[in-house]
XYZ file of C-alpha atoms in Angstrom:
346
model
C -20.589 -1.304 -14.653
C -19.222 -3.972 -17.173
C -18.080 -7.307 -14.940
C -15.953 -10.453 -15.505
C -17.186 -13.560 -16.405
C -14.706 -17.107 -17.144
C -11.417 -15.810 -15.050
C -10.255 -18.326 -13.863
C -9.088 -20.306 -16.531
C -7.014 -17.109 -17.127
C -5.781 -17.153 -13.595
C -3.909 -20.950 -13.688
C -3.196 -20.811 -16.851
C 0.498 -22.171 -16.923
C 1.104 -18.983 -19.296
C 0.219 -17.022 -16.254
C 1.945 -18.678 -13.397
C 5.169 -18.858 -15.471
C 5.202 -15.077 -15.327
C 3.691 -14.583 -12.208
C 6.815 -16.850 -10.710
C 9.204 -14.485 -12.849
C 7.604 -11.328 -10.997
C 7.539 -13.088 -7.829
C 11.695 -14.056 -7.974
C 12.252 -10.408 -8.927
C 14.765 -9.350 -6.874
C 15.158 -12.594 -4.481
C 16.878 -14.935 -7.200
C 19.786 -15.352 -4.359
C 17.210 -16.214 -1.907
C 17.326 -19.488 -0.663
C 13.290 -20.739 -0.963
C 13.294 -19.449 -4.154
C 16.201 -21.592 -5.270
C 14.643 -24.359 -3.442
C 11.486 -23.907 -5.606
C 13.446 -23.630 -9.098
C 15.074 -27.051 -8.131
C 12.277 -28.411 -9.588
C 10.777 -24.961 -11.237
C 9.049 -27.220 -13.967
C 7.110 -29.770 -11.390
C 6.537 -26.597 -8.615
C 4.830 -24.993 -11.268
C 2.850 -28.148 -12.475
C 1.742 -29.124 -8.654
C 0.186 -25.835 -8.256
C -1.515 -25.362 -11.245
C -3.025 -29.022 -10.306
C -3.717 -28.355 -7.029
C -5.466 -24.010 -8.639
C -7.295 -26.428 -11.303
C -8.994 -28.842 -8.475
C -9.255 -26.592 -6.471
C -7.743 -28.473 -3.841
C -4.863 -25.829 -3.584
C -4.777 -23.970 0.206
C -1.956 -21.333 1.395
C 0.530 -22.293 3.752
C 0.152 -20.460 7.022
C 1.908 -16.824 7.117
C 5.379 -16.325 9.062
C 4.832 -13.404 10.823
C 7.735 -10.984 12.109
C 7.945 -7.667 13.643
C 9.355 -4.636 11.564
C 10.953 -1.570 13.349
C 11.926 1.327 10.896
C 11.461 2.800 13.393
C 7.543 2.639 13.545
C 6.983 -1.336 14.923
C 5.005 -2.884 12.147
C 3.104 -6.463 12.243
C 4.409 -8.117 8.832
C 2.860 -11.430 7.655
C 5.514 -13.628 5.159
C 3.047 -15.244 2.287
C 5.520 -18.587 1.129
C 6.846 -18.103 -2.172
C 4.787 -21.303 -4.297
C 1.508 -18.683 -2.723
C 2.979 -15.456 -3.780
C 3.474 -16.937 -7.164
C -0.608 -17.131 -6.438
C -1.072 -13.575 -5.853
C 0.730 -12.618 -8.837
C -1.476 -14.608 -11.010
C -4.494 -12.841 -9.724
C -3.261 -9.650 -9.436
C -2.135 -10.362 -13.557
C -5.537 -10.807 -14.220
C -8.050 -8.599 -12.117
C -5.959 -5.426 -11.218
C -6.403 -4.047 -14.643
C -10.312 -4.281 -14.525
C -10.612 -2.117 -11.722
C -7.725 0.004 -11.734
C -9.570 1.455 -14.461
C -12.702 2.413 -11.536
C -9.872 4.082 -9.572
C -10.069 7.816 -9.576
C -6.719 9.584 -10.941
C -5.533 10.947 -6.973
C -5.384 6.892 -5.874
C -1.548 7.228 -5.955
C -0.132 3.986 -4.241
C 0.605 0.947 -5.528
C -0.565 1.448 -8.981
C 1.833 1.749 -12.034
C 3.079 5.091 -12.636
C 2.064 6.576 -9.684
C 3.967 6.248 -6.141
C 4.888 9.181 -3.670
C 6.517 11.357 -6.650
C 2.985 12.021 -8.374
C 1.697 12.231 -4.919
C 3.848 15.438 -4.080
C 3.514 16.450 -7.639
C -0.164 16.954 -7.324
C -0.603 18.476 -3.833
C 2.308 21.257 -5.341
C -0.519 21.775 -7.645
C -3.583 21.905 -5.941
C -1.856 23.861 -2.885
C -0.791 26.546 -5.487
C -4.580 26.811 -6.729
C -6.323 26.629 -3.597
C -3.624 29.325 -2.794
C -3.950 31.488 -5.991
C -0.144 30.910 -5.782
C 0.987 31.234 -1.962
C -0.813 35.167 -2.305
C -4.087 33.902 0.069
C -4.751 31.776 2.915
C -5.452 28.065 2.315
C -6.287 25.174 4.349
C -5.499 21.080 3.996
C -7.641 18.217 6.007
C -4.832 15.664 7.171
C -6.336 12.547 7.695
C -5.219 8.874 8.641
C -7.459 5.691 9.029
C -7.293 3.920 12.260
C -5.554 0.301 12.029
C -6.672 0.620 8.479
C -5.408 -2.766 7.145
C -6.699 -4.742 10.471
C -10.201 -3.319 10.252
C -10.616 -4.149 6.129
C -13.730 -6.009 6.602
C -14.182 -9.563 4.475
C -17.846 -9.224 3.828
C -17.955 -6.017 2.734
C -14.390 -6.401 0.678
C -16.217 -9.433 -1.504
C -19.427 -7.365 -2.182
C -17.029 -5.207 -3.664
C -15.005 -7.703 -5.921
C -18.177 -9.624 -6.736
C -19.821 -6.510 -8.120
C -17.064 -6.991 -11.007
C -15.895 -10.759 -10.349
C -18.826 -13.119 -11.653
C -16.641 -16.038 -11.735
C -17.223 -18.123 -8.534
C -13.924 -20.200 -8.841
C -12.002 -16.557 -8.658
C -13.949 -15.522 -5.703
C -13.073 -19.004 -4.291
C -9.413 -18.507 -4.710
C -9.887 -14.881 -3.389
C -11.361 -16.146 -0.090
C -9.097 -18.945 0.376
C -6.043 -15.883 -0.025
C -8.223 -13.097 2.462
C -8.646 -15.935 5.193
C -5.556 -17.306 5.408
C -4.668 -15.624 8.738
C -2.191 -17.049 11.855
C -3.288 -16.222 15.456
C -0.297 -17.381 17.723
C -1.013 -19.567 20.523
C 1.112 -21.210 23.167
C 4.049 -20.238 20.609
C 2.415 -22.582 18.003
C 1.174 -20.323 14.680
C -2.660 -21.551 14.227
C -5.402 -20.817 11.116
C -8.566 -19.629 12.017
C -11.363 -18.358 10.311
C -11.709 -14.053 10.672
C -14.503 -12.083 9.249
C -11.772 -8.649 9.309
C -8.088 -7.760 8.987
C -5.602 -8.145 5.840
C -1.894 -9.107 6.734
C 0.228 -6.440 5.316
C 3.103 -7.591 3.230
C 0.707 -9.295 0.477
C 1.211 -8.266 -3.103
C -2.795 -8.955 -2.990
C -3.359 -6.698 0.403
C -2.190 -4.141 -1.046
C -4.148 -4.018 -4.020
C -7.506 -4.763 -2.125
C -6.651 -1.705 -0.146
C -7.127 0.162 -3.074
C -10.092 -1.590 -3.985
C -11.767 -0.685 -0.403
C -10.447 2.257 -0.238
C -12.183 3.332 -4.404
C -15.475 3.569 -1.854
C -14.438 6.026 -0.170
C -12.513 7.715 -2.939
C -15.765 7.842 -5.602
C -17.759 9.303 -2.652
C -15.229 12.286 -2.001
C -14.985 12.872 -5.861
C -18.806 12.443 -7.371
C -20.725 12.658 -3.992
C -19.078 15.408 -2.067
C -17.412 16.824 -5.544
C -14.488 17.705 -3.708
C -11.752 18.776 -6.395
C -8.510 18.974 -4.614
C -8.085 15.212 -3.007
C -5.296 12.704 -2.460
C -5.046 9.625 -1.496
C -2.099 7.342 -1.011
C -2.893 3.635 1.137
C -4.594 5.131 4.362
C -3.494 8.629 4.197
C -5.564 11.478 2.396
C -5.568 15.125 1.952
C -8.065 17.699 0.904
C -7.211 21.084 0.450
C -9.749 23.976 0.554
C -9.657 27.850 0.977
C -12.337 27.038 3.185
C -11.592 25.528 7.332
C -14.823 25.441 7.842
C -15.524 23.660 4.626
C -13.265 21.067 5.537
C -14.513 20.547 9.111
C -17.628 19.924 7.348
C -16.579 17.528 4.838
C -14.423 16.336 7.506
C -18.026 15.027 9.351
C -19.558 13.646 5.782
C -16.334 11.154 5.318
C -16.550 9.678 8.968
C -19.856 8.948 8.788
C -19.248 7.576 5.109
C -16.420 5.461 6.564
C -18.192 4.017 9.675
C -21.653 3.266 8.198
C -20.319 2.343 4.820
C -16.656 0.366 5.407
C -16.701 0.051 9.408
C -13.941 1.733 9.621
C -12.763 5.662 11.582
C -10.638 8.442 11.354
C -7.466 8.343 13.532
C -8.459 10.908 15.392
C -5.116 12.222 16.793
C -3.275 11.959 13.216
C -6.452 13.853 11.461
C -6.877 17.418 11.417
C -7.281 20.816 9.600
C -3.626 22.599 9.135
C -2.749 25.864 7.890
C -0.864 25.369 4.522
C 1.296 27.733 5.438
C 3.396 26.048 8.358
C 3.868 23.024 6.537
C 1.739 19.326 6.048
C 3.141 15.982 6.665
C 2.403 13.919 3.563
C 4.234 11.117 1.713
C 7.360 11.165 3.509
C 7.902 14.856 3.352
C 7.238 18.236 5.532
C 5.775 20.284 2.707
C 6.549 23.580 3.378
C 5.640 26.970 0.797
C 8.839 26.695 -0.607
C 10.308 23.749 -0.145
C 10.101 20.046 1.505
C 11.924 18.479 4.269
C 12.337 14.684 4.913
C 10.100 13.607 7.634
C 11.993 12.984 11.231
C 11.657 9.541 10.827
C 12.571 8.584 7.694
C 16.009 10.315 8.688
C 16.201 8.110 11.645
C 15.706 5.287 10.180
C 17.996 5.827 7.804
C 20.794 6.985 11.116
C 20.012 3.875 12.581
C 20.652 1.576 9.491
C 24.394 3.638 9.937
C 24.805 3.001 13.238
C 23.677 -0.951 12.825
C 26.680 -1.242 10.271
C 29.203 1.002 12.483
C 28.369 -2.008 15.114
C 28.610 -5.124 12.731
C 25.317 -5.875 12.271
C 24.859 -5.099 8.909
C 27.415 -5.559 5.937
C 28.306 -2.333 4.007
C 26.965 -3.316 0.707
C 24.000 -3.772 2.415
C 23.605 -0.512 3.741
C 24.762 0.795 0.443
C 21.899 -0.735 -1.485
C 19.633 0.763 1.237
C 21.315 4.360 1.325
C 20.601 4.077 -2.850
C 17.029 3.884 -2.387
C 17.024 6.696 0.350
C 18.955 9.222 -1.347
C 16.812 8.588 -5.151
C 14.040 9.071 -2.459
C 15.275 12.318 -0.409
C 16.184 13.808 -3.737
C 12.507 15.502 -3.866
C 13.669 17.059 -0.600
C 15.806 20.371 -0.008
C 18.405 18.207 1.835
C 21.446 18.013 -0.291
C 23.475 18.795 2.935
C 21.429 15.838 4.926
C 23.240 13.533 2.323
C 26.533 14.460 2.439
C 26.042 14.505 6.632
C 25.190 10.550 5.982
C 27.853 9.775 3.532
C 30.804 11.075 6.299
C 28.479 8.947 8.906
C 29.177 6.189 7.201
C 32.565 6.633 5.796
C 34.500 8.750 8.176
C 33.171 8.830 11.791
């Protein structure tokens, strides 16, 4: 396994953070930090390479806020000068090992996402099927307060197996512990030793880095053929149910002695193919997909937030664009149309 000497001179490279702030503002130029922070885009820029070089530099404390959509959702707010940060490591180490990932690691890597996600399990249901003519079976399985449970001494034996440069293992700490426990109303570091806030550019992509464990194990130790995974969620398909109940024992053992972490237990299980498996947002059905309860609720209650003022309507708009380029994969052309008189004529 080749690893990485000398990265960090990469890492706060002005080069770096000048794109890293370009792919951090994506999107949030009209935002009012980020204006604050192009004030004086030149000196920003300067103070925290100064501060990366010295290594004197320390995040400021996450903003956390609650998320309902509709599943209630912890989500921790990095500042922008420290999400400038986790682009600049992402720019550099993502590339070395998302070239260890296995093909069926679908999220958050460039040119994957949900789409290839459905695209494959269309193809490895029709195989383990022989084309819908036999019986087939899929394991369903979620990981219990996955992104809470990510455990920091185990996540670094990972990185350093690559990562030989101490200053970029530094940095990676100083981004892993910077966690707020609320107390008396007053938001307070303290040092952890588990738990990655979700909302991090850099959280997301050492989920996929934990998660490679588990996914080289499935693929070279178990040699299963017909696996997905996308974040926390996973599917195996198998002629076999009593295959998969097997394999189903191997990977929770795997996952507790290996990455202290456990099935969800009420969200995994073995399903017929045939009546239909919850997976990336869809119902996938035989012959065709549905959009998942919730994601049509959500979408309802975005409607029904605008119908009451809360929301403006090119707001709603510019979310109802990203659902419909999303429901698309589904058979719910009619769903659509239902929204669009929601919105426009009731």
């Amino acid at each position: 396994m080749k690893s990485y000497n000398n990265l960090y001179e990469e890492i706060i490279s002005l080069k770096n953070l000048i794109l890293a702030w370009k792919k951090a503002r994506k999107g949030k130029t009209k935002r009012e930090y980020v204006k604050e922070f192009e004030e004086n885009l030149a000196y920003n820029l300067k103070i925290l390479y100064n501060e990366l070089n010295s290594q004197t530099y320390n995040p400021q404390p996450l903003k956390i806020f609650i998320l309902h959509d509709p599943k209630t959702r912890k989500i921790s707010k990095s500042a922008f000068r420290d999400r400038i940060v986790h682009h600049a490591l992402c720019n550099i180490i993502e590339p070395f090992f998302d070239r260890t990932f296995i093909y069926d690691s679908c999220a958050n890597r460039k040119e994957k996402g949900t789409l290839l996600a459905l695209k494959r399990f269309e193809i490895f249901r029709r195989k383990v099927t022989s084309n819908f003519t036999s019986k087939g079976f899929c394991l369903k399985a979620d990981i219990k307060h996955y992104f809470n449970e990510i455990d920091y001494a185990i996540l670094l034996e990972i990185l350093k197996r690559r990562i030989k440069c101490r200053k970029t293992i530094w940095l990676i700490e100083k981004i892993i512990q910077n966690k707020v426990r609320i107390k008396r109303g007053v938001s307070v570091l303290f040092p952890i030793c588990k738990g990655i806030p979700l909302g991090n550019l850099t959280s997301q992509f050492f989920a996929n880095v934990y998660l490679n464990e588990l996914d080289q194990f499935v693929k070279y130790k178990l040699k299963i053929r017909f696996y997905i995974r996308y974040v926390d969620d996973f599917v195996i398909l198998h002629k076999s149910k009593t295959q998969l109940e097997e394999w189903k024992l191997e990977i929770e053992n795997f996952l507790k002695e290996k990455l202290k972490l456990e099935l969800h237990q009420d969200k995994s299980k073995i399903i017929n193919l045939s009546k239909g498996v919850d997976f990336v947002g869809f119902r996938n059905f035989y012959r065709y997909k549905l959009l998942r309860k919730r994601n049509i609720k959500n979408m309802e209650m975005k409607i029904r937030g605008y119908k009451k003022g809360e929301s403006t309507l090119n707001k709603l708009l510019e979310s109802f664009e990203g659902w419909i380029a999303y429901s698309k994969w589904s058979n719910s052309y009619s769903l659509g149309n239902k929204l669009v008189e929601m919105i426009f004529y009731d």
